[in-house]
Amino acid sequence: MGTRVTMHEVAQAAGVSTKTVSNVLRGAGGASQSTRQRVLETATRLGYRVNSGAAALRSGRHGAVALAIPTLQQPIFADLASQLMRTAGDMRVVLELTGGERERELALLAGSWRRQCDALILLPRAIDPATQAEQAEGVVLVAEDGPAHLSRISCPVAAQTVMVAGHLQQLGCTRAAVLGVSEPADRWTETCARGLRAAGIDVPPEAVIRLTEPDSVRGGVEAVTRLLHQGPRVEAIVCHNDAVASGAAATLQRRGARLPEDVVVIGRGDTETAAFASPGITSVSCGAQALAGELVRVVTEMLKSPSIQPETVEVAPLLAIRESSAVSSLSSLPDREDRSSLPGSYPAAEPRG
């Protein structure tokens, strides 16, 4: 490896003072947003890494791993954080909430976590890990792709889609909508739409809705409202996560649609949000418990042997079938051809007196 890049070199390349670089990397105030962005991008490009503190240098370990996720509001992220904390044993888990902000993710890749942690587990949202994590070290990605020198763990989206497509085929669904996200790190939306089409299920371009705020039930409400106003009639709605699926299901029912008789709804994450919805929502399990176990194993082995070869680990998905797509609920329905005569948008629900 070459000589370690210094903070002074980052400052020169970014056209700021060394103190400004230090403040930005520590998360301190005093710099404008454009300056912070320039410093973080320069540090990442040069491969700058924050040095650990003196205590950490003496002991060699902090005994902690940083888990960087966008938010705890998203059930998938909250579930993984909970499982990791249960699985980590004596290793402390330091939670870093990035808010899905690019500059925070870049700061983490530049090494801002090193003052208190031995490794970083990053679930990226605002950066593309395949192109923006080349200089990172000591990082394990939870992502579909990334640079070859970093270990990466995922529940493959393609395998998730095959499972969902098979279930929809069993139900006789021939046209579906995909409620996805608009993020640089996202691989799910396009892979899901493409996989459903490959299985013979029509996914019209206008039925692929990309959300900018996918972490709340409201996102599903807004997406289905858009779909009903501008999209084609569909027989199934496949959602990026359980929060979106819950909002979608609630909105459909308020419009008078029956689940699953009129439309099937499928979420992702197999979280309590899906399990305790009414009706219960079918959901793809991304194996949070298995993911957590693999993350702890990979991080532990990486810390024991820093020169160990990186791993790519894939956790198999499972499909938890609930009332929103229950086969028994559809057994007495007319053929899909007969149902296609239903109006283009679901009728409004009767007002409650």
Coordinates of C-alpha atoms in Angstrom, one line a residue, residues 21 80 142 176 253 293 297 325 330 347:
V21 CA -11.3 19.2 7.2
L80 CA -31.8 -5.8 11.3
V142 CA -25.2 -4.8 3.2
A176 CA -48.7 -6.0 -11.5
Q253 CA -59.5 -0.8 1.3
G293 CA -25.4 -13.8 12.2
R297 CA -19.2 -13.7 11.7
S325 CA -52.6 -13.0 -1.1
L330 CA -59.2 -16.6 -4.3
P347 CA -64.9 2.8 -6.1

